[in-house]
Amino acid sequence: MATVLRSQCAFARLFVGKTGQILNNAIDLGVKLAPEPQSALLSKNYSNYAHSPFVTKIKKEQYEYEIVKKPPEWTYVERLLPFNTIPAVTPKETYPSGWIPPREEAKNLPFFLPRTKFHDLPIYLHVTYRGMRKISKIKRIEGDIWLLNDEIKKYLKEKNKRYVETRVQEVARFIEVKGDHVNYLIEWAHTKGF
Amino acid sequence: MGSRQIVEKSLSMLRSLPRISLANIRDNPNCKKKSKRGRAQHGGDKHGAGNKGSGQRQNFMRLGYETGNNPFYLRVPQEHYYRGHHLKREYPPFTLLQLQTIIDKDWVDISKPIDIASIIKSGIYTFYPDQKQFGIHLTDEGLDNFSAKINIEVQWASEQVIAAIERNGGVITTAYYDPHSLFLLKNPKKFFESGQAIPRRMIPPPDAIEYYTSAKTRGYLADPEEISKERLKLAQKYGYDLPNIENDPNYNMLCERKDPRQIFYGLQPGWVVNLKDNCILKPKDQDLLQFFNS
């Protein structure tokens, strides 16, 4: 209970517990009470709020606490603390959200597409020139990038029934495909087991 | 001259030359261009700022000011789209599809009750209590594919969403948190490190009390018997068999709820959590106990 009321202004502080001494508030109006000299209080300027005294006296400065090391409730605390790393996915029978885990057989292919740290495929859509240019980008390709390029081109040609332009960046290990083909590319990657 | 000779020559030159320091470096020759004064048609002009007055001094007027005209933003009649926007609570959306995704990826543990703290811990959702955002609005996107048995606590949910969760044998509660408690739930670690005692959760404001005491919306202040009646009603309305929670192996987990004054599961208001020494400080003083339980 650290919150102890402090008066907002010096004026109010003057009259705490002394309301009876204010002439109009005195119960016995017959007796005239001479106002006490208050110059010491009035002239006091505190350098900041923290240095000003409390209006009322605090009952206790220190409250009693029971200190328990590793109590049974500690599991509730651990539950709240953030992950140190992104958790690995435990295998399940079904994934109703539509997320598909990578398959082992993908490792035998001449090319490989690893998952990101969020367990997703590194296939993105880049929209530039106010939506006029859309480029699908496959990143972090390992192995034979040119073979992967040929397969993608073939797959997208079948799906779109037209030729699809791609750009292969061998050094930076990515392929850019002209147009929004992200869903088809993800579909293709899932069929390959990535 | 072979390249080897060149290398040796330049190395020997390097040895004899003084070290490079700030005192003896200079720019490459001709790398800096001096700006020239224009001499053509517009060489000595005023750069479009005109002659004399506020134009020359680039004294731009305040936005919307039309130099004495009745300004456009005052000329049209007012339409009060945003009246009272500073008083309205906002609940940023979180879809059932996103919830199912984090369950599939094991970013949230469904063997324990899910609340806003565990959803934020997954990293997929964030909100800002200081911008009058009051927590999760669970929306119906992906409700057909949702199939997880969970005990979830959100801040706002529609009837369809409640039905989607209860159809799978789960439990949903809508609970109100005041902004101060939401700051704690958003980053519990930061709060524990500050060494303060866990505060009490405040009761909802007058305009939200109806929602959070209603059994139809599964409010946390509603009567549990009323809620079980409403569960049955909703099952009949949407035409699914309500799974029996009493016979469930996870009955204890599904029945776990927070106290209306509690912010974190299992941690009482007034406790201080010490992350450094792994201990919890529980108040023994009668004054403190009375304050935190009121």
Tab-separated table of C-alpha atoms in Angstrom:
chain	number	residue	atom	x	y	z
A	1	MET	CA	0.000	0.000	0.000
A	2	ALA	CA	2.460	2.519	-1.181
A	3	THR	CA	-0.219	4.937	-2.216
A	4	VAL	CA	-0.686	7.423	0.566
A	5	LEU	CA	-2.774	10.460	-0.085
A	6	ARG	CA	-0.862	13.639	-0.334
A	7	SER	CA	-2.637	16.942	-0.510
A	8	GLN	CA	-2.640	18.603	-3.874
A	9	CYS	CA	-1.663	22.045	-2.653
A	10	ALA	CA	0.053	23.600	0.280
A	11	PHE	CA	-3.141	25.368	1.279
A	12	ALA	CA	-5.071	22.181	1.985
A	13	ARG	CA	-2.143	20.775	3.924
A	14	LEU	CA	-2.435	23.618	6.390
A	15	PHE	CA	-5.870	22.659	7.586
A	16	VAL	CA	-5.533	18.902	7.939
A	17	GLY	CA	-6.818	18.074	11.401
A	18	LYS	CA	-7.208	21.744	12.216
A	19	THR	CA	-10.601	22.496	10.732
A	20	GLY	CA	-11.884	23.326	14.162
A	21	GLN	CA	-9.464	26.216	14.320
A	22	ILE	CA	-10.882	27.905	11.270
A	23	LEU	CA	-13.149	30.547	12.675
A	24	ASN	CA	-16.322	29.714	10.748
A	25	ASN	CA	-15.914	25.958	11.266
A	26	ALA	CA	-15.453	26.134	15.022
A	27	ILE	CA	-18.244	24.414	16.931
A	28	ASP	CA	-18.315	26.955	19.698
A	29	LEU	CA	-18.798	30.197	17.861
A	30	GLY	CA	-18.744	32.145	21.133
A	31	VAL	CA	-15.090	31.461	21.649
A	32	LYS	CA	-12.837	33.361	19.385
A	33	LEU	CA	-9.863	31.400	18.283
A	34	ALA	CA	-6.876	33.319	17.290
A	35	PRO	CA	-5.373	31.894	14.117
A	36	GLU	CA	-2.014	30.358	14.874
A	37	PRO	CA	1.068	31.698	13.215
A	38	GLN	CA	1.499	29.632	10.061
A	39	SER	CA	4.315	31.455	8.411
A	40	ALA	CA	6.727	28.523	8.650
A	41	LEU	CA	4.377	26.233	6.734
A	42	LEU	CA	3.246	28.811	4.237
A	43	SER	CA	6.676	29.829	3.130
A	44	LYS	CA	7.980	26.319	2.715
A	45	ASN	CA	8.807	25.395	-0.864
A	46	TYR	CA	9.762	21.794	-1.469
A	47	SER	CA	12.250	21.146	-4.198
A	48	ASN	CA	10.057	18.415	-5.632
A	49	TYR	CA	6.999	16.317	-4.944
A	50	ALA	CA	8.947	13.390	-3.551
A	51	HIS	CA	10.566	15.564	-0.866
A	52	SER	CA	7.269	16.875	0.464
A	53	PRO	CA	6.048	15.204	3.654
A	54	PHE	CA	3.047	12.896	3.828
A	55	VAL	CA	-0.257	14.414	4.880
A	56	THR	CA	-1.021	11.566	7.224
A	57	LYS	CA	1.374	9.347	9.026
A	58	ILE	CA	1.932	5.941	7.422
A	59	LYS	CA	0.904	3.107	9.710
A	60	LYS	CA	3.781	0.873	8.791
A	61	GLU	CA	6.802	1.260	6.613
A	62	GLN	CA	7.385	-2.451	6.172
A	63	TYR	CA	4.689	-5.081	5.738
A	64	GLU	CA	5.153	-8.714	6.575
A	65	TYR	CA	5.554	-11.078	3.664
A	66	GLU	CA	5.876	-14.817	3.486
A	67	ILE	CA	8.734	-15.684	1.134
A	68	VAL	CA	8.370	-19.069	-0.557
A	69	LYS	CA	11.092	-20.373	-2.819
A	70	LYS	CA	9.831	-22.328	-5.851
A	71	PRO	CA	6.264	-22.754	-4.588
A	72	PRO	CA	3.792	-24.987	-6.465
A	73	GLU	CA	2.419	-21.823	-8.093
A	74	TRP	CA	5.741	-21.243	-9.843
A	75	THR	CA	4.457	-23.249	-12.849
A	76	TYR	CA	1.942	-20.457	-13.435
A	77	VAL	CA	4.804	-17.940	-13.552
A	78	GLU	CA	6.855	-20.067	-15.946
A	79	ARG	CA	3.840	-20.329	-18.207
A	80	LEU	CA	3.803	-16.537	-18.586
A	81	LEU	CA	7.477	-16.077	-19.458
A	82	PRO	CA	8.271	-15.681	-23.164
A	83	PHE	CA	9.724	-18.465	-25.326
A	84	ASN	CA	13.501	-18.509	-25.640
A	85	THR	CA	13.230	-20.043	-29.096
A	86	ILE	CA	10.332	-20.736	-31.416
A	87	PRO	CA	9.020	-24.182	-30.390
A	88	ALA	CA	9.405	-27.135	-32.740
A	89	VAL	CA	6.214	-28.658	-34.094
A	90	THR	CA	5.250	-32.037	-32.634
A	91	PRO	CA	3.884	-34.414	-35.304
A	92	LYS	CA	0.091	-34.669	-35.316
A	93	GLU	CA	-2.446	-36.697	-37.238
A	94	THR	CA	-4.169	-33.723	-38.833
A	95	TYR	CA	-3.524	-30.029	-39.174
A	96	PRO	CA	-6.927	-28.345	-39.572
A	97	SER	CA	-5.418	-24.914	-40.130
A	98	GLY	CA	-4.046	-25.932	-43.532
A	99	TRP	CA	-0.417	-25.835	-42.459
A	100	ILE	CA	1.489	-28.842	-43.821
A	101	PRO	CA	4.692	-30.205	-42.258
A	102	PRO	CA	7.734	-30.873	-44.474
A	103	ARG	CA	8.315	-34.473	-45.583
A	104	GLU	CA	11.523	-36.525	-45.347
A	105	GLU	CA	11.496	-37.517	-49.041
A	106	ALA	CA	12.189	-33.898	-50.053
A	107	LYS	CA	15.790	-34.277	-48.880
A	108	ASN	CA	16.570	-36.705	-51.763
A	109	LEU	CA	15.735	-34.179	-54.478
A	110	PRO	CA	18.538	-32.329	-56.326
A	111	PHE	CA	17.227	-29.065	-54.886
A	112	PHE	CA	15.897	-28.138	-51.475
A	113	LEU	CA	13.687	-25.440	-49.982
A	114	PRO	CA	14.116	-25.185	-46.193
A	115	ARG	CA	11.386	-23.886	-43.926
A	116	THR	CA	11.740	-20.517	-42.193
A	117	LYS	CA	12.074	-20.220	-38.429
A	118	PHE	CA	8.300	-19.835	-38.288
A	119	HIS	CA	7.890	-23.272	-40.001
A	120	ASP	CA	6.571	-21.650	-43.189
A	121	LEU	CA	7.768	-21.798	-46.804
A	122	PRO	CA	10.059	-18.924	-47.888
A	123	ILE	CA	7.727	-17.873	-50.740
A	124	TYR	CA	6.634	-14.257	-50.741
A	125	LEU	CA	4.753	-11.733	-52.846
A	126	HIS	CA	6.339	-8.365	-53.527
A	127	VAL	CA	3.925	-5.661	-54.591
A	128	THR	CA	5.493	-2.476	-55.989
A	129	TYR	CA	4.460	0.542	-58.047
A	130	ARG	CA	1.149	0.898	-56.198
A	131	GLY	CA	0.072	-2.648	-56.979
A	132	MET	CA	1.018	-2.393	-60.679
A	133	ARG	CA	3.922	-4.851	-60.428
A	134	LYS	CA	3.561	-8.120	-58.565
A	135	ILE	CA	6.513	-10.448	-58.193
A	136	SER	CA	6.478	-13.812	-56.437
A	137	LYS	CA	9.816	-14.628	-54.843
A	138	ILE	CA	11.182	-17.990	-53.720
A	139	LYS	CA	14.044	-17.475	-51.326
A	140	ARG	CA	16.851	-19.576	-49.820
A	141	ILE	CA	16.965	-22.208	-52.560
A	142	GLU	CA	19.593	-24.880	-51.989
A	143	GLY	CA	21.050	-27.207	-54.635
A	144	ASP	CA	20.298	-27.073	-58.355
A	145	ILE	CA	18.479	-23.765	-58.738
A	146	TRP	CA	18.242	-24.052	-62.550
A	147	LEU	CA	16.472	-27.402	-62.354
A	148	LEU	CA	14.058	-25.956	-59.807
A	149	ASN	CA	13.465	-23.020	-62.161
A	150	ASP	CA	12.582	-25.392	-65.020
A	151	GLU	CA	10.151	-27.335	-62.849
A	152	ILE	CA	8.431	-24.196	-61.613
A	153	LYS	CA	8.082	-22.842	-65.130
A	154	LYS	CA	6.559	-26.095	-66.305
A	155	TYR	CA	4.151	-26.265	-63.354
A	156	LEU	CA	3.009	-22.647	-63.656
A	157	LYS	CA	2.572	-22.989	-67.436
A	158	GLU	CA	0.258	-25.931	-66.866
A	159	LYS	CA	-1.714	-24.102	-64.191
A	160	ASN	CA	-1.993	-20.706	-65.902
A	161	LYS	CA	-2.085	-22.078	-69.477
A	162	ARG	CA	0.470	-19.464	-70.560
A	163	TYR	CA	4.192	-18.812	-70.420
A	164	VAL	CA	5.437	-17.384	-67.108
A	165	GLU	CA	8.603	-15.277	-66.896
A	166	THR	CA	11.136	-15.998	-64.160
A	167	ARG	CA	14.455	-14.549	-63.057
A	168	VAL	CA	17.077	-16.718	-61.408
A	169	GLN	CA	19.607	-15.184	-59.023
A	170	GLU	CA	22.131	-17.960	-58.523
A	171	VAL	CA	24.367	-16.121	-56.044
A	172	ALA	CA	21.640	-14.787	-53.780
A	173	ARG	CA	19.795	-18.109	-54.179
A	174	PHE	CA	16.371	-16.813	-55.125
A	175	ILE	CA	13.986	-16.978	-58.066
A	176	GLU	CA	11.568	-14.210	-58.934
A	177	VAL	CA	8.423	-15.048	-60.910
A	178	LYS	CA	6.538	-12.301	-62.681
A	179	GLY	CA	2.970	-12.093	-61.381
A	180	ASP	CA	1.151	-13.291	-58.298
A	181	HIS	CA	1.705	-17.056	-58.273
A	182	VAL	CA	2.323	-17.497	-54.557
A	183	ASN	CA	-0.508	-19.958	-53.974
A	184	TYR	CA	0.521	-22.115	-56.943
A	185	LEU	CA	4.161	-22.047	-55.845
A	186	ILE	CA	3.233	-23.099	-52.296
A	187	GLU	CA	1.048	-25.842	-53.759
A	188	TRP	CA	3.987	-27.034	-55.868
A	189	ALA	CA	6.343	-26.956	-52.871
A	190	HIS	CA	3.904	-29.048	-50.846
A	191	THR	CA	3.660	-31.658	-53.622
A	192	LYS	CA	7.449	-31.940	-53.586
A	193	GLY	CA	7.413	-32.324	-49.811
A	194	PHE	CA	9.154	-29.083	-48.805
B	1	MET	CA	57.066	-6.493	-65.535
B	2	GLY	CA	55.314	-9.389	-63.875
B	3	SER	CA	52.574	-8.982	-61.325
B	4	ARG	CA	54.866	-10.329	-58.654
B	5	GLN	CA	57.256	-7.477	-59.165
B	6	ILE	CA	54.414	-4.998	-58.934
B	7	VAL	CA	53.322	-6.480	-55.626
B	8	GLU	CA	56.819	-6.320	-54.199
B	9	LYS	CA	57.333	-2.811	-55.479
B	10	SER	CA	54.121	-1.539	-53.977
B	11	LEU	CA	54.846	-3.317	-50.686
B	12	SER	CA	58.277	-1.701	-50.464
B	13	MET	CA	56.700	1.651	-51.289
B	14	LEU	CA	54.152	1.126	-48.511
B	15	ARG	CA	56.964	0.419	-46.032
B	16	SER	CA	58.775	3.652	-46.844
B	17	LEU	CA	55.661	5.846	-46.872
B	18	PRO	CA	54.342	7.424	-43.674
B	19	ARG	CA	51.296	5.911	-41.977
B	20	ILE	CA	47.860	7.079	-43.065
B	21	SER	CA	46.260	9.240	-40.425
B	22	LEU	CA	43.633	11.952	-40.215
B	23	ALA	CA	46.437	14.477	-40.541
B	24	ASN	CA	47.572	13.413	-44.023
B	25	ILE	CA	44.504	12.174	-45.868
B	26	ARG	CA	42.668	14.250	-48.433
B	27	ASP	CA	39.868	13.790	-50.888
B	28	ASN	CA	40.409	12.189	-54.254
B	29	PRO	CA	41.188	14.758	-56.934
B	30	ASN	CA	38.099	16.230	-58.634
B	31	CYS	CA	35.679	14.341	-56.381
B	32	LYS	CA	34.134	17.507	-55.011
B	33	LYS	CA	32.270	19.773	-57.347
B	34	LYS	CA	31.876	23.408	-56.543
B	35	SER	CA	28.355	24.675	-57.059
B	36	LYS	CA	28.174	27.279	-59.766
B	37	ARG	CA	25.956	30.273	-59.930
B	38	GLY	CA	23.368	29.865	-62.676
B	39	ARG	CA	23.701	32.359	-65.539
B	40	ALA	CA	20.907	31.262	-67.866
B	41	GLN	CA	17.265	32.356	-68.158
B	42	HIS	CA	16.315	31.586	-64.521
B	43	GLY	CA	19.787	31.929	-63.030
B	44	GLY	CA	19.127	34.815	-60.668
B	45	ASP	CA	15.449	34.107	-59.920
B	46	LYS	CA	13.699	33.728	-56.597
B	47	HIS	CA	13.162	29.945	-56.944
B	48	GLY	CA	9.435	30.328	-57.402
B	49	ALA	CA	8.974	32.031	-54.044
B	50	GLY	CA	8.173	35.426	-55.536
B	51	ASN	CA	9.045	38.873	-54.388
B	52	LYS	CA	8.209	40.355	-50.971
B	53	GLY	CA	5.846	39.164	-48.290
B	54	SER	CA	4.842	35.821	-46.853
B	55	GLY	CA	5.555	34.041	-50.142
B	56	GLN	CA	9.192	35.038	-50.156
B	57	ARG	CA	9.566	34.112	-46.493
B	58	GLN	CA	7.998	30.690	-47.157
B	59	ASN	CA	5.513	31.449	-44.421
B	60	PHE	CA	3.150	28.540	-45.028
B	61	MET	CA	-0.320	28.910	-43.597
B	62	ARG	CA	-1.879	26.366	-41.268
B	63	LEU	CA	-3.599	23.392	-42.887
B	64	GLY	CA	-7.032	24.182	-44.234
B	65	TYR	CA	-6.654	27.966	-43.969
B	66	GLU	CA	-7.872	29.743	-47.079
B	67	THR	CA	-6.705	33.342	-46.421
B	68	GLY	CA	-9.973	34.694	-45.120
B	69	ASN	CA	-12.392	32.449	-47.045
B	70	ASN	CA	-14.762	30.281	-45.082
B	71	PRO	CA	-12.532	27.184	-45.090
B	72	PHE	CA	-13.665	24.027	-46.837
B	73	TYR	CA	-13.445	21.918	-43.708
B	74	LEU	CA	-15.906	24.244	-41.974
B	75	ARG	CA	-18.135	24.945	-44.982
B	76	VAL	CA	-19.646	21.445	-45.300
B	77	PRO	CA	-22.169	20.311	-42.695
B	78	GLN	CA	-20.753	18.111	-39.943
B	79	GLU	CA	-21.295	14.398	-39.982
B	80	HIS	CA	-20.614	12.738	-36.690
B	81	TYR	CA	-18.920	9.528	-37.713
B	82	TYR	CA	-16.347	9.860	-35.020
B	83	ARG	CA	-18.415	11.356	-32.218
B	84	GLY	CA	-17.206	9.910	-28.941
B	85	HIS	CA	-14.303	8.027	-30.549
B	86	HIS	CA	-12.133	8.933	-27.574
B	87	LEU	CA	-14.495	7.031	-25.282
B	88	LYS	CA	-14.994	3.915	-27.408
B	89	ARG	CA	-13.175	0.707	-26.597
B	90	GLU	CA	-11.390	-1.076	-29.415
B	91	TYR	CA	-10.873	-4.831	-29.608
B	92	PRO	CA	-8.322	-5.733	-32.333
B	93	PRO	CA	-9.442	-8.876	-34.185
B	94	PHE	CA	-7.914	-12.329	-33.897
B	95	THR	CA	-9.352	-15.038	-36.132
B	96	LEU	CA	-10.183	-18.638	-35.359
B	97	LEU	CA	-7.916	-19.597	-38.284
B	98	GLN	CA	-4.983	-17.872	-36.608
B	99	LEU	CA	-5.869	-19.598	-33.358
B	100	GLN	CA	-5.960	-22.983	-35.102
B	101	THR	CA	-2.589	-22.222	-36.757
B	102	ILE	CA	-0.841	-21.494	-33.470
B	103	ILE	CA	-2.408	-24.621	-31.976
B	104	ASP	CA	-1.115	-26.685	-34.918
B	105	LYS	CA	2.351	-25.150	-34.623
B	106	ASP	CA	2.414	-25.711	-30.821
B	107	TRP	CA	2.858	-22.024	-30.101
B	108	VAL	CA	0.084	-22.257	-27.553
B	109	ASP	CA	-0.487	-25.096	-25.105
B	110	ILE	CA	-4.072	-26.387	-25.249
B	111	SER	CA	-3.584	-28.635	-22.230
B	112	LYS	CA	-3.790	-25.423	-20.193
B	113	PRO	CA	-6.338	-22.624	-20.253
B	114	ILE	CA	-5.647	-20.039	-22.962
B	115	ASP	CA	-5.916	-16.356	-22.181
B	116	ILE	CA	-4.661	-13.154	-23.764
B	117	ALA	CA	-1.216	-13.603	-22.160
B	118	SER	CA	-0.633	-16.984	-23.826
B	119	ILE	CA	-1.838	-15.706	-27.214
B	120	ILE	CA	0.510	-12.738	-27.007
B	121	LYS	CA	3.293	-15.087	-25.937
B	122	SER	CA	2.849	-16.942	-29.239
B	123	GLY	CA	3.900	-13.738	-31.009
B	124	ILE	CA	1.112	-13.816	-33.606
B	125	TYR	CA	-1.030	-11.149	-31.964
B	126	THR	CA	-0.296	-7.796	-30.425
B	127	PHE	CA	-2.296	-4.841	-29.178
B	128	TYR	CA	-1.735	-1.491	-27.515
B	129	PRO	CA	-3.622	-0.818	-24.264
B	130	ASP	CA	-2.551	2.834	-24.333
B	131	GLN	CA	-4.419	3.283	-27.631
B	132	LYS	CA	-7.741	2.315	-26.030
B	133	GLN	CA	-7.400	-1.284	-27.205
B	134	PHE	CA	-8.953	-3.609	-24.685
B	135	GLY	CA	-7.917	-7.050	-25.880
B	136	ILE	CA	-8.912	-9.827	-28.242
B	137	HIS	CA	-11.997	-9.866	-30.422
B	138	LEU	CA	-12.183	-13.478	-31.609
B	139	THR	CA	-13.642	-13.401	-35.137
B	140	ASP	CA	-15.283	-16.137	-37.182
B	141	GLU	CA	-12.784	-16.491	-40.052
B	142	GLY	CA	-11.926	-20.176	-40.399
B	143	LEU	CA	-14.635	-21.370	-38.034
B	144	ASP	CA	-15.573	-24.340	-40.249
B	145	ASN	CA	-12.086	-25.815	-39.934
B	146	PHE	CA	-11.694	-25.089	-36.258
B	147	SER	CA	-11.404	-28.342	-34.314
B	148	ALA	CA	-9.629	-27.987	-31.002
B	149	LYS	CA	-10.925	-28.576	-27.519
B	150	ILE	CA	-9.807	-25.549	-25.554
B	151	ASN	CA	-10.626	-23.434	-22.559
B	152	ILE	CA	-10.203	-19.909	-23.902
B	153	GLU	CA	-10.772	-16.497	-22.418
B	154	VAL	CA	-11.157	-13.561	-24.816
B	155	GLN	CA	-12.506	-10.046	-24.459
B	156	TRP	CA	-15.138	-10.125	-27.204
B	157	ALA	CA	-16.740	-12.934	-29.212
B	158	SER	CA	-19.718	-13.328	-31.520
B	159	GLU	CA	-22.391	-16.020	-31.212
B	160	GLN	CA	-20.968	-18.055	-34.120
B	161	VAL	CA	-17.521	-18.102	-32.579
B	162	ILE	CA	-18.942	-19.258	-29.249
B	163	ALA	CA	-20.809	-22.009	-31.109
B	164	ALA	CA	-17.650	-23.053	-33.020
B	165	ILE	CA	-15.700	-23.489	-29.803
B	166	GLU	CA	-18.458	-25.228	-27.839
B	167	ARG	CA	-19.175	-27.591	-30.739
B	168	ASN	CA	-15.710	-29.080	-30.237
B	169	GLY	CA	-16.237	-29.552	-26.521
B	170	GLY	CA	-14.417	-26.397	-25.536
B	171	VAL	CA	-15.247	-23.578	-23.181
B	172	ILE	CA	-15.155	-19.854	-23.919
B	173	THR	CA	-15.392	-16.933	-21.506
B	174	THR	CA	-15.451	-13.242	-22.284
B	175	ALA	CA	-13.640	-11.243	-19.633
B	176	TYR	CA	-12.937	-7.573	-19.139
B	177	TYR	CA	-9.519	-6.243	-18.173
B	178	ASP	CA	-8.785	-2.645	-17.373
B	179	PRO	CA	-5.876	-1.069	-19.307
B	180	HIS	CA	-3.501	-1.383	-16.358
B	181	SER	CA	-4.055	-5.157	-16.135
B	182	LEU	CA	-3.708	-5.410	-19.914
B	183	PHE	CA	-0.233	-3.880	-19.688
B	184	LEU	CA	0.686	-6.658	-17.242
B	185	LEU	CA	-0.811	-9.349	-19.466
B	186	LYS	CA	0.982	-7.975	-22.523
B	187	ASN	CA	4.395	-8.246	-20.935
B	188	PRO	CA	4.290	-10.205	-17.646
B	189	LYS	CA	8.071	-10.590	-17.493
B	190	LYS	CA	8.621	-6.850	-17.547
B	191	PHE	CA	6.107	-6.435	-14.759
B	192	PHE	CA	7.628	-9.168	-12.575
B	193	GLU	CA	11.064	-7.631	-13.041
B	194	SER	CA	9.733	-4.280	-11.809
B	195	GLY	CA	9.220	-5.864	-8.370
B	196	GLN	CA	5.707	-4.566	-7.823
B	197	ALA	CA	2.860	-6.459	-6.217
B	198	ILE	CA	0.295	-7.882	-8.654
B	199	PRO	CA	-2.686	-5.500	-8.539
B	200	ARG	CA	-6.389	-6.321	-8.522
B	201	ARG	CA	-8.349	-6.424	-11.743
B	202	MET	CA	-10.913	-3.618	-11.939
B	203	ILE	CA	-14.584	-4.174	-12.678
B	204	PRO	CA	-15.900	-3.249	-16.153
B	205	PRO	CA	-17.171	0.274	-16.921
B	206	PRO	CA	-20.957	0.856	-16.812
B	207	ASP	CA	-21.500	0.450	-20.561
B	208	ALA	CA	-19.669	-2.897	-20.614
B	209	ILE	CA	-21.316	-4.457	-17.570
B	210	GLU	CA	-24.277	-5.723	-19.573
B	211	TYR	CA	-22.024	-7.644	-21.966
B	212	TYR	CA	-19.840	-9.166	-19.281
B	213	THR	CA	-22.743	-10.212	-17.007
B	214	SER	CA	-24.726	-11.762	-19.834
B	215	ALA	CA	-24.786	-15.566	-20.132
B	216	LYS	CA	-25.448	-15.304	-23.879
B	217	THR	CA	-22.035	-13.748	-24.432
B	218	ARG	CA	-20.464	-16.081	-21.815
B	219	GLY	CA	-19.512	-13.142	-19.639
B	220	TYR	CA	-17.207	-13.809	-16.732
B	221	LEU	CA	-19.652	-12.227	-14.278
B	222	ALA	CA	-22.630	-14.312	-15.473
B	223	ASP	CA	-24.333	-16.995	-13.437
B	224	PRO	CA	-22.762	-20.436	-14.274
B	225	GLU	CA	-26.149	-22.141	-14.309
B	226	GLU	CA	-27.459	-19.618	-16.799
B	227	ILE	CA	-24.374	-20.235	-18.931
B	228	SER	CA	-24.973	-23.988	-19.038
B	229	LYS	CA	-28.560	-23.322	-20.130
B	230	GLU	CA	-27.358	-20.970	-22.854
B	231	ARG	CA	-24.817	-23.546	-24.014
B	232	LEU	CA	-27.629	-26.025	-24.580
B	233	LYS	CA	-29.780	-23.403	-26.316
B	234	LEU	CA	-26.942	-22.465	-28.680
B	235	ALA	CA	-26.317	-26.128	-29.503
B	236	GLN	CA	-29.976	-26.511	-30.453
B	237	LYS	CA	-29.936	-23.317	-32.492
B	238	TYR	CA	-26.887	-24.310	-34.551
B	239	GLY	CA	-27.779	-28.007	-34.590
B	240	TYR	CA	-24.855	-29.802	-32.974
B	241	ASP	CA	-24.619	-32.228	-30.088
B	242	LEU	CA	-23.144	-30.488	-27.085
B	243	PRO	CA	-20.239	-32.643	-25.808
B	244	ASN	CA	-20.540	-33.432	-22.124
B	245	ILE	CA	-17.794	-31.657	-20.208
B	246	GLU	CA	-18.407	-33.515	-16.931
B	247	ASN	CA	-17.197	-36.825	-18.398
B	248	ASP	CA	-14.177	-35.266	-20.062
B	249	PRO	CA	-10.690	-36.368	-18.911
B	250	ASN	CA	-9.641	-32.690	-18.967
B	251	TYR	CA	-12.584	-31.637	-16.815
B	252	ASN	CA	-10.404	-29.761	-14.311
B	253	MET	CA	-8.631	-27.800	-17.028
B	254	LEU	CA	-11.906	-26.917	-18.780
B	255	CYS	CA	-13.406	-25.656	-15.515
B	256	GLU	CA	-10.450	-23.452	-14.600
B	257	ARG	CA	-11.488	-19.785	-14.459
B	258	LYS	CA	-9.937	-16.649	-13.086
B	259	ASP	CA	-11.415	-14.797	-10.174
B	260	PRO	CA	-13.020	-11.514	-11.352
B	261	ARG	CA	-10.283	-9.726	-9.429
B	262	GLN	CA	-7.443	-11.929	-10.728
B	263	ILE	CA	-5.183	-11.018	-13.633
B	264	PHE	CA	-2.955	-14.100	-14.075
B	265	TYR	CA	-3.949	-17.740	-13.740
B	266	GLY	CA	-2.905	-19.152	-10.368
B	267	LEU	CA	-1.367	-15.900	-9.066
B	268	GLN	CA	-3.302	-13.922	-6.478
B	269	PRO	CA	-3.373	-10.113	-6.339
B	270	GLY	CA	-0.905	-8.820	-3.775
B	271	TRP	CA	1.796	-11.371	-4.538
B	272	VAL	CA	5.234	-10.261	-5.625
B	273	VAL	CA	7.100	-12.504	-8.065
B	274	ASN	CA	10.871	-12.567	-7.834
B	275	LEU	CA	12.294	-13.947	-11.079
B	276	LYS	CA	15.901	-13.685	-9.905
B	277	ASP	CA	15.592	-15.953	-6.865
B	278	ASN	CA	12.611	-17.932	-8.206
B	279	CYS	CA	10.423	-17.105	-5.242
B	280	ILE	CA	7.016	-15.625	-4.578
B	281	LEU	CA	6.345	-13.135	-1.783
B	282	LYS	CA	2.891	-13.573	-0.288
B	283	PRO	CA	1.544	-10.885	2.036
B	284	LYS	CA	0.694	-11.975	5.600
B	285	ASP	CA	-0.390	-8.631	6.954
B	286	GLN	CA	-4.129	-8.342	7.593
B	287	ASP	CA	-4.335	-4.817	6.131
B	288	LEU	CA	-2.799	-5.931	2.851
B	289	LEU	CA	-4.949	-9.053	2.600
B	290	GLN	CA	-8.057	-6.980	3.170
B	291	PHE	CA	-6.982	-4.434	0.547
B	292	PHE	CA	-6.200	-6.971	-2.166
B	293	ASN	CA	-9.285	-9.107	-1.540
B	294	SER	CA	-11.708	-6.200	-1.596
